[in-house]
PDB file of C-alpha atoms in Angstrom:
ATOM      1  CA  MET I  16       8.440 115.811  83.874  1.00 53.00           C
ATOM      2  CA  THR I  17       7.636 117.942  80.875  1.00 53.00           C
ATOM      3  CA  VAL I  18       5.524 117.366  77.782  1.00 60.00           C
ATOM      4  CA  GLU I  19       7.390 118.597  74.736  1.00 61.00           C
ATOM      5  CA  PRO I  20       7.407 117.814  71.039  1.00 63.00           C
ATOM      6  CA  VAL I  21      10.761 116.376  69.973  1.00 61.00           C
ATOM      7  CA  ALA I  22      12.755 117.804  67.063  1.00 64.00           C
ATOM      8  CA  GLU I  23      14.377 114.467  66.227  1.00 80.00           C
ATOM      9  CA  PRO I  24      12.804 111.032  66.728  1.00 90.00           C
ATOM     10  CA  LEU I  25      13.624 109.550  70.113  1.00 93.00           C
ATOM     11  CA  VAL I  26      14.622 105.889  70.372  1.00 96.00           C
ATOM     12  CA  GLY I  27      13.896 103.728  73.379  1.00 97.00           C
ATOM     13  CA  PHE I  28      13.663 100.130  74.530  1.00 98.00           C
ATOM     14  CA  ARG I  29      10.549  98.353  75.764  1.00 96.00           C
ATOM     15  CA  ARG I  30       9.054  95.009  76.594  1.00 95.00           C
ATOM     16  CA  TRP I  31       6.011  93.580  74.819  1.00 95.00           C
ATOM     17  CA  GLY I  32       3.844  90.555  75.119  1.00 93.00           C
ATOM     18  CA  CYS I  33       4.091  88.519  71.934  1.00 94.00           C
ATOM     19  CA  ARG I  34       1.372  86.152  70.757  1.00 90.00           C
ATOM     20  CA  ARG I  35       1.197  84.479  67.335  1.00 90.00           C
ATOM     21  CA  GLY I  36       3.740  86.902  65.901  1.00 93.00           C
ATOM     22  CA  ALA I  37       1.900  90.030  67.126  1.00 94.00           C
ATOM     23  CA  LEU I  38       3.202  92.566  69.667  1.00 95.00           C
ATOM     24  CA  TYR I  39       0.907  93.758  72.460  1.00 92.00           C
ATOM     25  CA  SER I  40       1.257  96.486  75.076  1.00 89.00           C
ATOM     26  CA  GLY I  41       0.382  95.356  78.569  1.00 85.00           C
ATOM     27  CA  ILE I  42       1.700  94.386  81.966  1.00 81.00           C
ATOM     28  CA  PHE I  43       3.138  91.233  83.500  1.00 85.00           C
ATOM     29  CA  VAL I  44       1.514  89.982  86.701  1.00 83.00           C
ATOM     30  CA  ALA I  45       2.709  86.857  88.542  1.00 81.00           C
ATOM     31  CA  GLY I  46       4.251  85.324  85.440  1.00 83.00           C
ATOM     32  CA  ARG I  47       1.305  86.092  83.155  1.00 83.00           C
ATOM     33  CA  PHE I  48       0.936  88.720  80.459  1.00 85.00           C
ATOM     34  CA  VAL I  49      -2.145  90.967  80.692  1.00 80.00           C
ATOM     35  CA  PRO I  50      -2.654  92.894  77.436  1.00 81.00           C
ATOM     36  CA  ASN I  51      -3.903  96.487  77.647  1.00 70.00           C
ATOM     37  CA  PRO I  52      -5.196  96.375  81.263  1.00 63.00           C
ATOM     38  CA  ALA I  53      -6.569  99.942  81.198  1.00 59.00           C
ATOM     39  CA  LEU I  54      -8.715  99.147  78.176  1.00 55.00           C
ATOM     40  CA  ALA I  55      -9.943  95.917  79.775  1.00 52.00           C
ATOM     41  CA  MET I  56     -11.117  97.876  82.842  1.00 55.00           C
ATOM     42  CA  ILE I  57     -13.024 100.446  80.747  1.00 53.00           C
ATOM     43  CA  ALA I  58     -14.386  98.076  78.092  1.00 52.00           C
ATOM     44  CA  PRO I  59     -13.961  94.472  79.293  1.00 55.00           C
ATOM     45  CA  ARG I  60     -15.430  92.942  76.118  1.00 58.00           C
ATOM     46  CA  VAL I  61     -13.022  94.733  73.797  1.00 59.00           C
ATOM     47  CA  LYS I  62     -10.361  92.460  72.308  1.00 70.00           C
ATOM     48  CA  PRO I  63      -6.776  93.637  72.791  1.00 76.00           C
ATOM     49  CA  THR I  64      -5.331  95.098  69.603  1.00 82.00           C
ATOM     50  CA  PRO I  65      -1.770  94.329  68.549  1.00 88.00           C
ATOM     51  CA  TRP I  66       0.661  96.966  67.412  1.00 86.00           C
ATOM     52  CA  PRO I  67      -0.024  97.550  63.702  1.00 87.00           C
ATOM     53  CA  VAL I  68       2.227  95.884  61.146  1.00 90.00           C
ATOM     54  CA  GLY I  69       3.806  98.313  58.682  1.00 80.00           C
ATOM     55  CA  ASP I  70       2.161 101.334  60.277  1.00 77.00           C
ATOM     56  CA  ASP I  71       2.751 103.807  63.080  1.00 81.00           C
ATOM     57  CA  ARG I  72       0.798 103.625  66.306  1.00 85.00           C
ATOM     58  CA  ALA I  73      -0.845 106.632  67.962  1.00 86.00           C
ATOM     59  CA  ALA I  74      -1.241 106.595  71.744  1.00 87.00           C
ATOM     60  CA  LYS I  75      -4.676 106.916  73.312  1.00 82.00           C
ATOM     61  CA  CYS I  76      -5.655 107.481  76.904  1.00 82.00           C
ATOM     62  CA  PHE I  77      -8.355 105.269  78.359  1.00 72.00           C
ATOM     63  CA  ALA I  78      -8.976 107.494  81.404  1.00 69.00           C
ATOM     64  CA  LEU I  79     -12.646 108.246  82.020  1.00 60.00           C
ATOM     65  CA  ARG I  80     -12.265 111.949  81.256  1.00 67.00           C
ATOM     66  CA  GLY I  81      -9.870 111.334  78.396  1.00 71.00           C
ATOM     67  CA  HIS I  82      -7.160 113.641  77.117  1.00 83.00           C
ATOM     68  CA  GLU I  83      -4.459 113.690  74.496  1.00 84.00           C
ATOM     69  CA  ALA I  84      -1.764 111.105  75.133  1.00 84.00           C
ATOM     70  CA  PRO I  85       0.757 111.322  76.601  1.00 87.00           C
ATOM     71  CA  TRP I  86      -0.415 113.467  79.482  1.00 85.00           C
ATOM     72  CA  ARG I  87       2.012 114.591  82.172  1.00 85.00           C
ATOM     73  CA  ASP I  88      -0.232 113.626  85.104  1.00 85.00           C
ATOM     74  CA  CYS I  89      -1.270 110.238  83.690  1.00 84.00           C
ATOM     75  CA  ASN I  90       0.487 107.015  82.669  1.00 82.00           C
ATOM     76  CA  CYS I  91      -0.732 107.086  79.070  1.00 84.00           C
ATOM     77  CA  GLY I  92       1.496 107.059  76.007  1.00 89.00           C
ATOM     78  CA  PHE I  93       3.957 104.497  74.678  1.00 91.00           C
ATOM     79  CA  ALA I  94       6.514 103.907  77.412  1.00 93.00           C
ATOM     80  CA  ALA I  95      10.141 103.067  76.740  1.00 96.00           C
ATOM     81  CA  TYR I  96      13.416 103.069  78.637  1.00 96.00           C
ATOM     82  CA  TYR I  97      16.356 105.184  77.513  1.00 96.00           C
ATOM     83  CA  ALA I  98      18.733 102.239  77.896  1.00 96.00           C
ATOM     84  CA  LEU I  99      18.358  98.535  77.244  1.00 96.00           C
ATOM     85  CA  PRO I 100      19.186  96.648  80.466  1.00 95.00           C
ATOM     86  CA  GLU I 101      22.255  94.381  80.250  1.00 95.00           C
ATOM     87  CA  GLU I 102      20.040  91.473  81.308  1.00 93.00           C
ATOM     88  CA  PRO I 103      16.489  92.419  80.262  1.00 94.00           C
ATOM     89  CA  ASP I 104      13.932  90.642  82.432  1.00 93.00           C
ATOM     90  CA  LEU I 105      11.532  88.191  80.828  1.00 92.00           C
ATOM     91  CA  PRO I 106       8.871  87.594  83.499  1.00 92.00           C
ATOM     92  CA  ALA I 107       6.499  85.514  81.355  1.00 91.00           C
ATOM     93  CA  PRO I 108       6.680  83.098  78.409  1.00 92.00           C
ATOM     94  CA  ASP I 109       5.379  85.711  75.963  1.00 92.00           C
ATOM     95  CA  ALA I 110       7.722  88.524  77.065  1.00 94.00           C
ATOM     96  CA  ILE I 111      10.110  89.945  74.470  1.00 96.00           C
ATOM     97  CA  TRP I 112      12.173  93.146  74.249  1.00 97.00           C
ATOM     98  CA  GLY I 113      12.831  95.480  71.380  1.00 97.00           C
ATOM     99  CA  ALA I 114      13.477  99.033  70.270  1.00 98.00           C
ATOM    100  CA  ILE I 115      10.990 101.688  69.170  1.00 97.00           C
ATOM    101  CA  VAL I 116      11.342 104.983  67.393  1.00 95.00           C
ATOM    102  CA  SER I 117       9.045 107.642  68.897  1.00 95.00           C
ATOM    103  CA  TRP I 118       7.968 111.166  68.003  1.00 93.00           C
ATOM    104  CA  GLY I 119       5.243 113.752  68.580  1.00 92.00           C
ATOM    105  CA  GLN I 120       4.581 114.831  72.154  1.00 92.00           C
ATOM    106  CA  ILE I 121       7.008 113.243  74.617  1.00 92.00           C
ATOM    107  CA  VAL I 122       6.824 113.075  78.413  1.00 93.00           C
ATOM    108  CA  GLU I 123      10.377 112.598  79.670  1.00 91.00           C
ATOM    109  CA  CYS I 124      10.925 110.785  82.953  1.00 90.00           C
ATOM    110  CA  GLU I 125      13.991 109.773  84.954  1.00 91.00           C
ATOM    111  CA  ARG I 126      14.727 106.435  83.217  1.00 94.00           C
ATOM    112  CA  GLY I 127      12.617 106.714  80.100  1.00 95.00           C
ATOM    113  CA  PHE I 128       9.784 108.458  78.335  1.00 95.00           C
ATOM    114  CA  ARG I 129       6.202 108.149  77.115  1.00 94.00           C
ATOM    115  CA  ALA I 130       5.427 109.068  73.513  1.00 94.00           C
ATOM    116  CA  GLN I 131       2.488 110.058  71.349  1.00 93.00           C
ATOM    117  CA  TYR I 132       3.598 108.016  68.301  1.00 94.00           C
ATOM    118  CA  ALA I 133       5.809 104.940  68.063  1.00 95.00           C
ATOM    119  CA  ARG I 134       6.843 102.110  65.788  1.00 95.00           C
ATOM    120  CA  PRO I 135       8.950  99.008  66.516  1.00 96.00           C
ATOM    121  CA  ILE I 136      12.289  99.043  64.685  1.00 97.00           C
ATOM    122  CA  ALA I 137      14.038  95.881  65.949  1.00 97.00           C
ATOM    123  CA  LEU I 138      13.570  93.020  68.410  1.00 97.00           C
ATOM    124  CA  LEU I 139      16.026  91.468  70.834  1.00 97.00           C
ATOM    125  CA  ASP I 140      17.279  87.976  70.019  1.00 96.00           C
ATOM    126  CA  ARG I 141      17.368  86.578  73.551  1.00 93.00           C
ATOM    127  CA  HIS I 142      16.321  83.158  74.777  1.00 89.00           C
ATOM    128  CA  ASN I 143      13.370  83.268  77.149  1.00 89.00           C
ATOM    129  CA  PRO I 144      13.766  80.297  79.537  1.00 89.00           C
ATOM    130  CA  LEU I 145      10.030  80.404  80.391  1.00 90.00           C
ATOM    131  CA  ASP I 146       8.965  80.040  76.760  1.00 87.00           C
ATOM    132  CA  HIS I 147       8.699  76.258  76.469  1.00 82.00           C
ATOM    133  CA  GLY I 148       5.900  76.194  73.898  1.00 76.00           C
ATOM    134  CA  GLU I 149       7.473  78.407  71.228  1.00 69.00           C
ATOM    135  CA  ARG I 150      11.057  77.247  71.882  1.00 72.00           C
ATOM    136  CA  GLY I 151      12.587  80.610  71.027  1.00 70.00           C
ATOM    137  CA  ARG I 152      10.622  81.202  67.839  1.00 88.00           C
ATOM    138  CA  ARG I 153       8.293  83.826  69.332  1.00 91.00           C
ATOM    139  CA  ALA I 154      10.607  86.815  68.756  1.00 93.00           C
ATOM    140  CA  ALA I 155      11.641  85.522  65.329  1.00 94.00           C
ATOM    141  CA  ALA I 156       7.983  85.234  64.249  1.00 95.00           C
ATOM    142  CA  ALA I 157       7.269  88.792  65.420  1.00 96.00           C
ATOM    143  CA  ALA I 158      10.394  90.150  63.705  1.00 96.00           C
ATOM    144  CA  GLU I 159       9.275  88.545  60.449  1.00 96.00           C
ATOM    145  CA  ALA I 160       5.681  89.796  60.802  1.00 96.00           C
ATOM    146  CA  TYR I 161       6.768  93.384  61.521  1.00 96.00           C
ATOM    147  CA  GLY I 162       9.598  93.366  58.979  1.00 96.00           C
ATOM    148  CA  VAL I 163      12.207  94.304  61.577  1.00 97.00           C
ATOM    149  CA  PRO I 164      15.559  92.674  62.356  1.00 98.00           C
ATOM    150  CA  LEU I 165      16.120  90.277  65.240  1.00 97.00           C
ATOM    151  CA  LEU I 166      19.407  91.353  66.846  1.00 97.00           C
ATOM    152  CA  ILE I 167      21.616  90.477  69.795  1.00 97.00           C
ATOM    153  CA  HIS I 168      21.998  93.065  72.572  1.00 97.00           C
ATOM    154  CA  ALA I 169      24.956  95.127  71.250  1.00 96.00           C
ATOM    155  CA  GLU I 170      23.645  95.086  67.675  1.00 97.00           C
ATOM    156  CA  LEU I 171      20.173  96.168  68.814  1.00 97.00           C
ATOM    157  CA  VAL I 172      21.544  99.194  70.679  1.00 96.00           C
ATOM    158  CA  ALA I 173      23.722 100.219  67.705  1.00 96.00           C
ATOM    159  CA  TYR I 174      20.878  99.705  65.224  1.00 97.00           C
ATOM    160  CA  ALA I 175      18.495 101.747  67.382  1.00 96.00           C
ATOM    161  CA  GLY I 176      20.934 104.669  67.324  1.00 94.00           C
ATOM    162  CA  TRP I 177      20.650 104.850  63.537  1.00 94.00           C
ATOM    163  CA  HIS I 178      16.930 105.609  63.806  1.00 92.00           C
ATOM    164  CA  GLY I 179      16.900 108.542  66.203  1.00 89.00           C
ATOM    165  CA  GLU I 180      18.325 110.043  69.329  1.00 85.00           C
ATOM    166  CA  LEU I 181      19.463 107.671  72.078  1.00 87.00           C
ATOM    167  CA  ARG I 182      19.506 109.211  75.548  1.00 84.00           C
ATOM    168  CA  GLY I 183      20.978 107.590  78.600  1.00 70.00           C
TER     169      GLY I 183
END
């Protein structure tokens, strides 16, 4: 793993939690979405912050000693896969997939990367069978809020390639 600035924006695919049209970083545990778990451990009263609408997002590390994100020996930075899985997993009702364009410092890994800066560029139009409450409108609401297209798998991959380098 190396930390290098990229000459051309790097495009990747990631999963978010989506609530009320907003995208959140986090993890999925036993069918539930946990937004920003590192932040919750450091500052439990802090409300999770969604990805900004119409703006870029800068990565921060919530480690006790702190450092610039992404850091090679940490898990900080905006993570994305190089390739969109054929059947992206949706482990919770609020799980959705999409594409990001990333730049700045990049930590490259075997199947993906972690980036200093990122912005969503498109969301995957895929039915989530666990999402009974929103009935498939969750991704559409987020796409509208962020001003990005909602695309089927093949279109999403092609569209992502127009915004930067696709690896993998």
